[in-house]
PDB file of C-alpha atoms and ligand atoms in Angstrom:
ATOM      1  CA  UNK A   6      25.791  42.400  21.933  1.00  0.00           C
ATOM      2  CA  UNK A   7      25.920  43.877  25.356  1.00  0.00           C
ATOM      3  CA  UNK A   8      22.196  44.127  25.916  1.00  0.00           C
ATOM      4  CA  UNK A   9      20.099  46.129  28.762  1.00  0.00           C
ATOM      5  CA  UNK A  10      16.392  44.877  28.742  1.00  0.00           C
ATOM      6  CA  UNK A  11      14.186  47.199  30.945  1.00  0.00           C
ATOM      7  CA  UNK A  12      11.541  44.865  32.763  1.00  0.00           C
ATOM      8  CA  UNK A  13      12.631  41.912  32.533  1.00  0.00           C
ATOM      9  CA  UNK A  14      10.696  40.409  35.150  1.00  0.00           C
ATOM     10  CA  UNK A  15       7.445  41.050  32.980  1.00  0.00           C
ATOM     11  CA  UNK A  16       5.425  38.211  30.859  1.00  0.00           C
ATOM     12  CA  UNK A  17       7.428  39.902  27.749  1.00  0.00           C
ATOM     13  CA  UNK A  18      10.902  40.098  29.365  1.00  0.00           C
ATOM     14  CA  UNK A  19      10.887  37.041  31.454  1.00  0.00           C
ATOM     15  CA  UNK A  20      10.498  34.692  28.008  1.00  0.00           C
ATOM     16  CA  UNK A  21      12.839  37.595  25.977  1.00  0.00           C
ATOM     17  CA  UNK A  22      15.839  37.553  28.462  1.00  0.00           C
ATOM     18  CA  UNK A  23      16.713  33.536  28.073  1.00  0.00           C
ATOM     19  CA  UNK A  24      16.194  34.288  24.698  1.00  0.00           C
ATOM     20  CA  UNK A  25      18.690  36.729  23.729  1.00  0.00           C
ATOM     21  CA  UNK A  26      21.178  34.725  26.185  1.00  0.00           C
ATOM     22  CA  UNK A  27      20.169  31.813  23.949  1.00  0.00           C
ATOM     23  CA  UNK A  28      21.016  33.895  20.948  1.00  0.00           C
ATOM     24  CA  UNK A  29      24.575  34.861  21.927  1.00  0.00           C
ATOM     25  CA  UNK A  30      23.448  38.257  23.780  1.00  0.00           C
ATOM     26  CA  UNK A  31      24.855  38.963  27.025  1.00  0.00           C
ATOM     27  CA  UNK A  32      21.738  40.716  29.037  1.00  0.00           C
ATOM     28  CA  UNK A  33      21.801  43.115  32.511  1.00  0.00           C
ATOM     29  CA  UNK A  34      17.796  43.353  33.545  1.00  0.00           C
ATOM     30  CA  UNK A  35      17.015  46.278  34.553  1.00  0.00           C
ATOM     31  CA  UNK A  36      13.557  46.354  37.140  1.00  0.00           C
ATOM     32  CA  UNK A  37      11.704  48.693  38.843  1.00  0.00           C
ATOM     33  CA  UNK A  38      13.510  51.026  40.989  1.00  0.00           C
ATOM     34  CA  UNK A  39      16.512  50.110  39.750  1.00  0.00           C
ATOM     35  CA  UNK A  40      19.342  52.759  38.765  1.00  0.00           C
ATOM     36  CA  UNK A  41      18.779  53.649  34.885  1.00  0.00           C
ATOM     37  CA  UNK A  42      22.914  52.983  34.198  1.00  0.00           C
ATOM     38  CA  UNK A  43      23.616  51.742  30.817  1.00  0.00           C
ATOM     39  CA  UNK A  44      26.899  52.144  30.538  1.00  0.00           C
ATOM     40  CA  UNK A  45      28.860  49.976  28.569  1.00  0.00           C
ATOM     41  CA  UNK A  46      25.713  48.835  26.685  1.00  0.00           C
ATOM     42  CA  UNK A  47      25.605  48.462  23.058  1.00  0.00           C
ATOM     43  CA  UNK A  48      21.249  48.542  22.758  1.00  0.00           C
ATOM     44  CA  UNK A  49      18.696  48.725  25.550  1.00  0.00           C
ATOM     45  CA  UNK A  50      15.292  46.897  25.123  1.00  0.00           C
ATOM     46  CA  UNK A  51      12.288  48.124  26.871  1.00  0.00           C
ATOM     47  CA  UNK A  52       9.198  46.276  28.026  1.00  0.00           C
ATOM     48  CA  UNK A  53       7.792  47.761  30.634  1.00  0.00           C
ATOM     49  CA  UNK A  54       4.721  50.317  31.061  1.00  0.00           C
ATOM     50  CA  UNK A  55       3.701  53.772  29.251  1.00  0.00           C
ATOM     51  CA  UNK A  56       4.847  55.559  32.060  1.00  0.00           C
ATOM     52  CA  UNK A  57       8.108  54.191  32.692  1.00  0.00           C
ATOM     53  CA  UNK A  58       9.467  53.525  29.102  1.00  0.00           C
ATOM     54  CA  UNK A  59       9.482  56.858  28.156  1.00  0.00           C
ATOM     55  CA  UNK A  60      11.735  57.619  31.111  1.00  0.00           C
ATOM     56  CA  UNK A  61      14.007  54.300  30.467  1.00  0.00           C
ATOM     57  CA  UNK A  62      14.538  55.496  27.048  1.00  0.00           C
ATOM     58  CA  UNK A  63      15.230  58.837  27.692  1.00  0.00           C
ATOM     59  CA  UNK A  64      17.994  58.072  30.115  1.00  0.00           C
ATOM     60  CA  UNK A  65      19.297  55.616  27.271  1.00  0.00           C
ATOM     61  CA  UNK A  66      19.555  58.336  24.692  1.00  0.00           C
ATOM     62  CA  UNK A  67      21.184  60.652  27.376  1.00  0.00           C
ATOM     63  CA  UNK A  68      23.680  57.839  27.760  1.00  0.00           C
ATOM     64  CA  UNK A  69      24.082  57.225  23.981  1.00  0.00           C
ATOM     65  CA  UNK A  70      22.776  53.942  24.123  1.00  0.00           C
ATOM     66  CA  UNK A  71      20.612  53.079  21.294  1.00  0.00           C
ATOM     67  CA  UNK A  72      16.996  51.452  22.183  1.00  0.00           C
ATOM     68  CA  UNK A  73      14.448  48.829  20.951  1.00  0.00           C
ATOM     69  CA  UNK A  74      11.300  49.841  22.408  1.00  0.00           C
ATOM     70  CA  UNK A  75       8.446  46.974  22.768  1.00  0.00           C
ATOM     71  CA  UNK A  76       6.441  49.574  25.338  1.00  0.00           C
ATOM     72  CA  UNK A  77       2.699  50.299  23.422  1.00  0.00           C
ATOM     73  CA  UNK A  78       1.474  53.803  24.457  1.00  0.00           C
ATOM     74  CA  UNK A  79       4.355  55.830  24.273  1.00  0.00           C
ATOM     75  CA  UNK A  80       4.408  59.260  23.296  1.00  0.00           C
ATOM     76  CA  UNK A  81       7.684  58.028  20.699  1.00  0.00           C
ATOM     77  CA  UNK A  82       8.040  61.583  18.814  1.00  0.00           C
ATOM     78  CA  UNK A  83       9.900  63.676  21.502  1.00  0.00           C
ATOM     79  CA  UNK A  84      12.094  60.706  21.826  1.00  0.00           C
ATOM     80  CA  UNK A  85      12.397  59.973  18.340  1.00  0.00           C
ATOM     81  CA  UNK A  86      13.464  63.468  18.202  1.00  0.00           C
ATOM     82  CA  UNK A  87      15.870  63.593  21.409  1.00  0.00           C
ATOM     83  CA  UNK A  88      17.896  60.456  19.234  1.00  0.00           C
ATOM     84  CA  UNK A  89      17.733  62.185  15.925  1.00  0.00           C
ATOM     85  CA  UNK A  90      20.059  65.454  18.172  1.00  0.00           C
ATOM     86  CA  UNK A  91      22.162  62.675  19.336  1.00  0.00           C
ATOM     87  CA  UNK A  92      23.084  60.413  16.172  1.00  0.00           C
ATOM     88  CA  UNK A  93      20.988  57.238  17.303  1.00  0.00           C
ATOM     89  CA  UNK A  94      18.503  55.057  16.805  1.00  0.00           C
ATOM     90  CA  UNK A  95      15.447  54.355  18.444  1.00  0.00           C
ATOM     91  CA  UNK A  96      13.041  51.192  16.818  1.00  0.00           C
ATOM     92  CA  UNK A  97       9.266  50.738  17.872  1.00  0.00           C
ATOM     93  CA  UNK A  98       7.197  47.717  16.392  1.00  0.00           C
ATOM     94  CA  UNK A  99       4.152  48.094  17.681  1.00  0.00           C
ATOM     95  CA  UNK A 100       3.834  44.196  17.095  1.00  0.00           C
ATOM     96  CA  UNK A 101       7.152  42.383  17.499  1.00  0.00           C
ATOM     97  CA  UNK A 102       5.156  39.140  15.854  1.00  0.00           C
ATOM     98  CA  UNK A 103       5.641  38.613  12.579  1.00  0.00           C
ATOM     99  CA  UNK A 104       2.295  36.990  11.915  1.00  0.00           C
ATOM    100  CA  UNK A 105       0.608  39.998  13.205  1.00  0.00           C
ATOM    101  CA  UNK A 106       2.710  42.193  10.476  1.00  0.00           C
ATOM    102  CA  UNK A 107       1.467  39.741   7.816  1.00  0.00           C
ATOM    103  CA  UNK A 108      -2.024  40.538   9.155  1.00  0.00           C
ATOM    104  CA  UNK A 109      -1.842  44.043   9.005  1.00  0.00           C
ATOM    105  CA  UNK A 110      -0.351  43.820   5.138  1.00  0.00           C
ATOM    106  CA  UNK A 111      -3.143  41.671   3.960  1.00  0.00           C
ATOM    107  CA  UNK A 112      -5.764  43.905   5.791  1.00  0.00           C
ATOM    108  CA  UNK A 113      -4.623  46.908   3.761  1.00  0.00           C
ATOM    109  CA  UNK A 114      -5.029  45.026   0.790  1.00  0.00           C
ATOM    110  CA  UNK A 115      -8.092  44.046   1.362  1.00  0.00           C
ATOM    111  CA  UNK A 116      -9.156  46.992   2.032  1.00  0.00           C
ATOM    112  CA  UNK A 117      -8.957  48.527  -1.009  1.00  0.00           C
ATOM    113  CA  UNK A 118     -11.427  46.285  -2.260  1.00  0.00           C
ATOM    114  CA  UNK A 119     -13.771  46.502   0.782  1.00  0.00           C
ATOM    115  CA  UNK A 120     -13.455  49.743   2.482  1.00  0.00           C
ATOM    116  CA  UNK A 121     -16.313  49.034   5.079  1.00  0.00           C
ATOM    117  CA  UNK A 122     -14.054  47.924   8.089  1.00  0.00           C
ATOM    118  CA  UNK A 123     -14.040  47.212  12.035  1.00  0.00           C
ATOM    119  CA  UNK A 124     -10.985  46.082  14.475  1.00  0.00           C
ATOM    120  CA  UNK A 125     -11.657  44.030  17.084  1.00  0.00           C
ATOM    121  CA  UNK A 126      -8.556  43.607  19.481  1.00  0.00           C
ATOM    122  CA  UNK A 127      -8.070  41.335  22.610  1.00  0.00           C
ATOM    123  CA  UNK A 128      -5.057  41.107  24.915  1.00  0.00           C
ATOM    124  CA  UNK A 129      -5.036  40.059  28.245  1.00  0.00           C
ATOM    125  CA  UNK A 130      -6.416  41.997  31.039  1.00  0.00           C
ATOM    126  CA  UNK A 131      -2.868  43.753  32.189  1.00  0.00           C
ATOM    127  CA  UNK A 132      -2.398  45.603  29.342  1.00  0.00           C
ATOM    128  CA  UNK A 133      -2.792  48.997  30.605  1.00  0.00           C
ATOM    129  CA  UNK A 134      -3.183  50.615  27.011  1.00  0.00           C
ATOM    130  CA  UNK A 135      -6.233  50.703  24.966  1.00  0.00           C
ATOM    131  CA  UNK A 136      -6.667  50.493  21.573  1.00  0.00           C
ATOM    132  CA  UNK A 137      -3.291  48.339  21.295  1.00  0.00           C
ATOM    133  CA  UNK A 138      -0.634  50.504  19.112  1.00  0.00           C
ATOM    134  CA  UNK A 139      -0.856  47.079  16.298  1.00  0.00           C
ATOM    135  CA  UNK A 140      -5.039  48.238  16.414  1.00  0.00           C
ATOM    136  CA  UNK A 141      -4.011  52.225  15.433  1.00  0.00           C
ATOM    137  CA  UNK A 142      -1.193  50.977  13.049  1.00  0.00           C
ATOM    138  CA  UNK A 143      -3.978  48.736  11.781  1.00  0.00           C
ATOM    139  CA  UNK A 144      -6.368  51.366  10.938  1.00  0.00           C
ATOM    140  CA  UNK A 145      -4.196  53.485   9.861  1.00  0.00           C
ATOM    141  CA  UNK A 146      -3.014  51.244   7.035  1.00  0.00           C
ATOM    142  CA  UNK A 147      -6.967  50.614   6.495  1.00  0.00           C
ATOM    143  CA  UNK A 148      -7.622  53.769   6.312  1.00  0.00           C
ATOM    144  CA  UNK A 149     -11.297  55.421   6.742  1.00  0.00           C
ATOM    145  CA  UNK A 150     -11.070  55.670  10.503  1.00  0.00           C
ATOM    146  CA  UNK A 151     -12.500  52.401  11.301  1.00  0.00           C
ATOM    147  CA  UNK A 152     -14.154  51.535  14.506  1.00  0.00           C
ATOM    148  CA  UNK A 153     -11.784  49.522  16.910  1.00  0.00           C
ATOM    149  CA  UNK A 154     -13.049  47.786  19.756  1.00  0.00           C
ATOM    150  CA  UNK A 155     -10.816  46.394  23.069  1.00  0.00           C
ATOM    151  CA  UNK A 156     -11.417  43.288  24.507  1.00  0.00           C
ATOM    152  CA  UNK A 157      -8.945  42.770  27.890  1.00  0.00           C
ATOM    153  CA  UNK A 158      -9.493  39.623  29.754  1.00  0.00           C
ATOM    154  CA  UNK A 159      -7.905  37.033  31.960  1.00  0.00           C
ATOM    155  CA  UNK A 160      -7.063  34.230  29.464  1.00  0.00           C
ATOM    156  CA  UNK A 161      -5.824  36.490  26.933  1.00  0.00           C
ATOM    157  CA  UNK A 162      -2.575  37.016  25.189  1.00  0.00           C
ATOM    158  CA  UNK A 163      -2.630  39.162  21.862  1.00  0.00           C
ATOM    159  CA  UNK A 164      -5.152  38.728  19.160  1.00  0.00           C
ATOM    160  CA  UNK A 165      -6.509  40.861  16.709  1.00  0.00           C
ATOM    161  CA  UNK A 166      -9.363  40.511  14.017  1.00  0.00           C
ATOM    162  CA  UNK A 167     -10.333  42.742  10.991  1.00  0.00           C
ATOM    163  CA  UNK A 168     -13.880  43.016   9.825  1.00  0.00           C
ATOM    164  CA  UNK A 169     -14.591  43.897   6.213  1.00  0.00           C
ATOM    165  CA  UNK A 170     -18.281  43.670   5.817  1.00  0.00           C
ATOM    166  CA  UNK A 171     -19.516  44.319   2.231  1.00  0.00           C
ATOM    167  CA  UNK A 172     -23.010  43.612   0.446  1.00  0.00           C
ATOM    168  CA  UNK A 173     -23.827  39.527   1.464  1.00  0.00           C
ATOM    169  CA  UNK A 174     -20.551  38.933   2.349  1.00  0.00           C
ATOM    170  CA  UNK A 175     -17.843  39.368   5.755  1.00  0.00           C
ATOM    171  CA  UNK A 176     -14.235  38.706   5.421  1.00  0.00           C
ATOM    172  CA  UNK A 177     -12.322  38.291   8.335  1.00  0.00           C
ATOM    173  CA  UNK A 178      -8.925  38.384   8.752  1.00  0.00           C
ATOM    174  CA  UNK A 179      -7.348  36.936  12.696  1.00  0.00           C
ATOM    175  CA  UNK A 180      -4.091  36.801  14.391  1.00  0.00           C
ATOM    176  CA  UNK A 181      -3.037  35.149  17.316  1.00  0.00           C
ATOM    177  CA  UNK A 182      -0.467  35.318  19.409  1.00  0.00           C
ATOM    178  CA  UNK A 183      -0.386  32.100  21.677  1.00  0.00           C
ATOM    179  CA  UNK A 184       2.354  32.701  23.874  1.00  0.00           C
ATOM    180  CA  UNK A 185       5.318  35.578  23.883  1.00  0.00           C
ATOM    181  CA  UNK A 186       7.967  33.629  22.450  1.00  0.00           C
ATOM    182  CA  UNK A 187       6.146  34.919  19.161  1.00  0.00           C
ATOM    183  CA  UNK A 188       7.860  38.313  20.010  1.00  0.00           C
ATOM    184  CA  UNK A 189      11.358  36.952  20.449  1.00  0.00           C
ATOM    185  CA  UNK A 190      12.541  36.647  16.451  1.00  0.00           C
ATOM    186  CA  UNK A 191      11.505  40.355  16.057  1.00  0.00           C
ATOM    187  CA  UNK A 192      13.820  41.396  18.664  1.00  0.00           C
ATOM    188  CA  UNK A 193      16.339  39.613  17.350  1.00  0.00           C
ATOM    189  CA  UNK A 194      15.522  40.803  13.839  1.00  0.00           C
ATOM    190  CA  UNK A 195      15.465  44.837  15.048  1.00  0.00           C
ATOM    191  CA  UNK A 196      18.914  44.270  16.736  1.00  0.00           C
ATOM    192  CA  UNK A 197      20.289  42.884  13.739  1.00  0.00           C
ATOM    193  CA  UNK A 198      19.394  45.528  11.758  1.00  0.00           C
ATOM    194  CA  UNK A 199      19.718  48.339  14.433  1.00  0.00           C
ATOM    195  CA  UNK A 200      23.352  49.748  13.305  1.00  0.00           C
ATOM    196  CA  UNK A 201      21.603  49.996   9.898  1.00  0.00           C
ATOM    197  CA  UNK A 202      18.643  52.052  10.441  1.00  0.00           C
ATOM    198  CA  UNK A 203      18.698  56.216  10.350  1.00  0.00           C
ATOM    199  CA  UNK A 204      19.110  58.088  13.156  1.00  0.00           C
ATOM    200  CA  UNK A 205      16.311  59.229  14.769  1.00  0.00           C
ATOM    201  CA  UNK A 206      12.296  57.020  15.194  1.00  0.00           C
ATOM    202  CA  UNK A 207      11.661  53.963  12.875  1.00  0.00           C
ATOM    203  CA  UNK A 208       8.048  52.600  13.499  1.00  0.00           C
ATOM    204  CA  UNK A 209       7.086  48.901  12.441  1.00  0.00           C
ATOM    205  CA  UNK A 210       8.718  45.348  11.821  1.00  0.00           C
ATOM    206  CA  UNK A 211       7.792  45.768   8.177  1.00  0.00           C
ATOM    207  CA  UNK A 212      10.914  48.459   7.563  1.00  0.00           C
ATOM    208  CA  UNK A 213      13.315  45.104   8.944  1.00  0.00           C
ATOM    209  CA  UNK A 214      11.713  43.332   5.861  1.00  0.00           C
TER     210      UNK A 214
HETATM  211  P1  NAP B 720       4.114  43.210  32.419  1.00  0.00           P
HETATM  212  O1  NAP B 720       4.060  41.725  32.598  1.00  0.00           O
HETATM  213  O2  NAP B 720       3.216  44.079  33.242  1.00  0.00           O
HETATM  214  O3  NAP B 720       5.626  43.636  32.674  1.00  0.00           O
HETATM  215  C1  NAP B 720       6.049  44.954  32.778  1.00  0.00           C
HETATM  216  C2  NAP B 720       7.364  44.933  33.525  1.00  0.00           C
HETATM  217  O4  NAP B 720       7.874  46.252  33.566  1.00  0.00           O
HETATM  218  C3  NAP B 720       7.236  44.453  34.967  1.00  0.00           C
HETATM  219  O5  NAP B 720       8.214  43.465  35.202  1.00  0.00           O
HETATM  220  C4  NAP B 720       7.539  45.711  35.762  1.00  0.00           C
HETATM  221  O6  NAP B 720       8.209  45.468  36.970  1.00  0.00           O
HETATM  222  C5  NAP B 720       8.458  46.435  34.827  1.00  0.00           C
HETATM  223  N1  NAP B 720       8.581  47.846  35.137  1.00  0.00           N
HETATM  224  C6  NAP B 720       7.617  48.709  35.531  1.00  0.00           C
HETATM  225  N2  NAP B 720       8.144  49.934  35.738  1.00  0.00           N
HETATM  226  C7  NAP B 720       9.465  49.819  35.440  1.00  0.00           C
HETATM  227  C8  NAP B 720      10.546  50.729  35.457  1.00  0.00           C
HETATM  228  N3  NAP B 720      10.394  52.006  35.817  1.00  0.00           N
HETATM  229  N4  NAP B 720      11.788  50.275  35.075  1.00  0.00           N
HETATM  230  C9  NAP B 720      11.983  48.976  34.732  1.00  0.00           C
HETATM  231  N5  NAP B 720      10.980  48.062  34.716  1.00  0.00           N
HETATM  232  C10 NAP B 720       9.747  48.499  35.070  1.00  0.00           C
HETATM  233  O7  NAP B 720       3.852  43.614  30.897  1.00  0.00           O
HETATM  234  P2  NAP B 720       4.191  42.805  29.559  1.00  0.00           P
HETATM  235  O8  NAP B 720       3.022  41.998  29.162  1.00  0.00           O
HETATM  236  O9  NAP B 720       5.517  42.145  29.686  1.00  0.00           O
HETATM  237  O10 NAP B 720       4.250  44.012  28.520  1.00  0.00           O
HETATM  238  C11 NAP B 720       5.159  45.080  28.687  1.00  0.00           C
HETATM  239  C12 NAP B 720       4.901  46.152  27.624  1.00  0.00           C
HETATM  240  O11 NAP B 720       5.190  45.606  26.346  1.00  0.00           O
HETATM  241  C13 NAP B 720       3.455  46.663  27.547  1.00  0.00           C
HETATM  242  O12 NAP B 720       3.465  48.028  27.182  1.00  0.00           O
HETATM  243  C14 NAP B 720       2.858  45.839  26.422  1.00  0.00           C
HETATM  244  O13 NAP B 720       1.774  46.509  25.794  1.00  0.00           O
HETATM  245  C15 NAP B 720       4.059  45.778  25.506  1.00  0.00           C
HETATM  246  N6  NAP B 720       4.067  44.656  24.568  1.00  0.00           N
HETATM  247  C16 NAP B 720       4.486  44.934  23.312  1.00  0.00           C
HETATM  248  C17 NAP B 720       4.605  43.927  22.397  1.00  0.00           C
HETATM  249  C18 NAP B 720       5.109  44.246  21.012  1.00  0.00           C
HETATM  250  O14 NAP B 720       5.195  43.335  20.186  1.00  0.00           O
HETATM  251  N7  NAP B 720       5.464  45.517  20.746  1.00  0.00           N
HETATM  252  C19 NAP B 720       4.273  42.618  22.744  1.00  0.00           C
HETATM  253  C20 NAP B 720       3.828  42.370  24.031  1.00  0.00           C
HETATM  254  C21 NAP B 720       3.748  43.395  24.954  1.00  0.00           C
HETATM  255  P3  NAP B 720       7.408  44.912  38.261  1.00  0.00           P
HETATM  256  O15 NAP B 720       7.327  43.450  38.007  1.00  0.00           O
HETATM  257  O16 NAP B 720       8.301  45.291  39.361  1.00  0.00           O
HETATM  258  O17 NAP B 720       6.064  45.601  38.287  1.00  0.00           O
END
């Protein structure tokens, strides 16, 4: 596919654009400051900040480009709707890792058992957002409003624990993402599947399943 990937001079899109090369993808980067042109594209990828993904992906739907959106802390329901009026897609996983979708399962399972529950979540100190959108997916699955607590520090990548205390006993259950080639068979996964999905906002790696 004809690929745009907004910011890919970031940690994410730096390891993501050799990656969809690798996989066959041709890719245009698109940076900061750059024109937003997507002609020609068949999917644009954003990884870039809260403030500036919403605009990227805006200008994406206004050029009928369908997008993948990796940004956490986007307002996604205007957009969501702005694709819907136009016949396209737009795909958010709040965690592109597959292990971290696995941990979010088995916490809601668990929690039906042992409805007493905290999130702690880490991620290194440039993440502008806080809670993480994988932490509010989390406890939204979990239900109960539980506590979550952010951790950023140098050091970091993404890691996320859920507490389950009951009487005499604490069950936690820990992800970690080592290094952001964990993100890159997601992507490939959501454009796979992209021409598939309804138009309009689909939320979460688990609807790729
Ligand atoms: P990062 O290293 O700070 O990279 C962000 C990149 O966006 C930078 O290269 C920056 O360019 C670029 N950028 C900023 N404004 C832009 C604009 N208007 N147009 C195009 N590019 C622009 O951050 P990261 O760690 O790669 O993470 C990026 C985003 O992905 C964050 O929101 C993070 O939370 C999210 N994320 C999501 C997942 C997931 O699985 N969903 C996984 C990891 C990260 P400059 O270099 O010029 O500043």
């Amino acid at each position: 596919m004809k690929l745009a990937l907004f910011g890919h001079r970031g940690k994410v899109g730096h390891v993501l654009a050799p990656a969809l090369e690798a996989a066959g993808h041709e890719v245009r980067g698109i940076g900061r400051g750059d024109p937003i042109d997507v002609t020609g594209a068949d999917a644009a990828i954003d990884f870039t900040t809260p403030e500036a993904g919403a605009g990227n992906v805006r200008a994406c739907l206004e050029q009928d480009v369908p997008c993948i959106v990796g940004t956490t802390g986007l307002d996604l329901e205007p957009l969501g709707a702005l694709a819907a009026e136009r016949g396209l897609v737009v795909f958010h996983a709040p965690n592109f890792a597959l292990g971290a979708v696995l941990m979010m399962r088995f916490a809601q399972e668990a929690a039906a058992y042992m409805p007493r529950a905290e999130i702690i979540e880490l991620h290194n100190e440039a993440k502008r957002d806080a809670p993480s959108g994988t932490a509010k997916a989390t406890a939204s699955l979990v239900g109960g409003d539980p506590a979550i607590h952010s951790v950023r520090l140098p050091g970091l990548v993404a890691h996320q624990e859920v507490l389950f205390g009951g009487d005499g006993q604490l069950l936690t259950i820990r992800h970690d993402t080592l290094s952001r080639e964990a993100f890159v068979p997601g992507v490939l996964l959501a454009l796979d599947k992209l021409a598939t999905l309804p138009p309009g906002l689909t939320v979460g790696l688990d609807r790729l399943l």
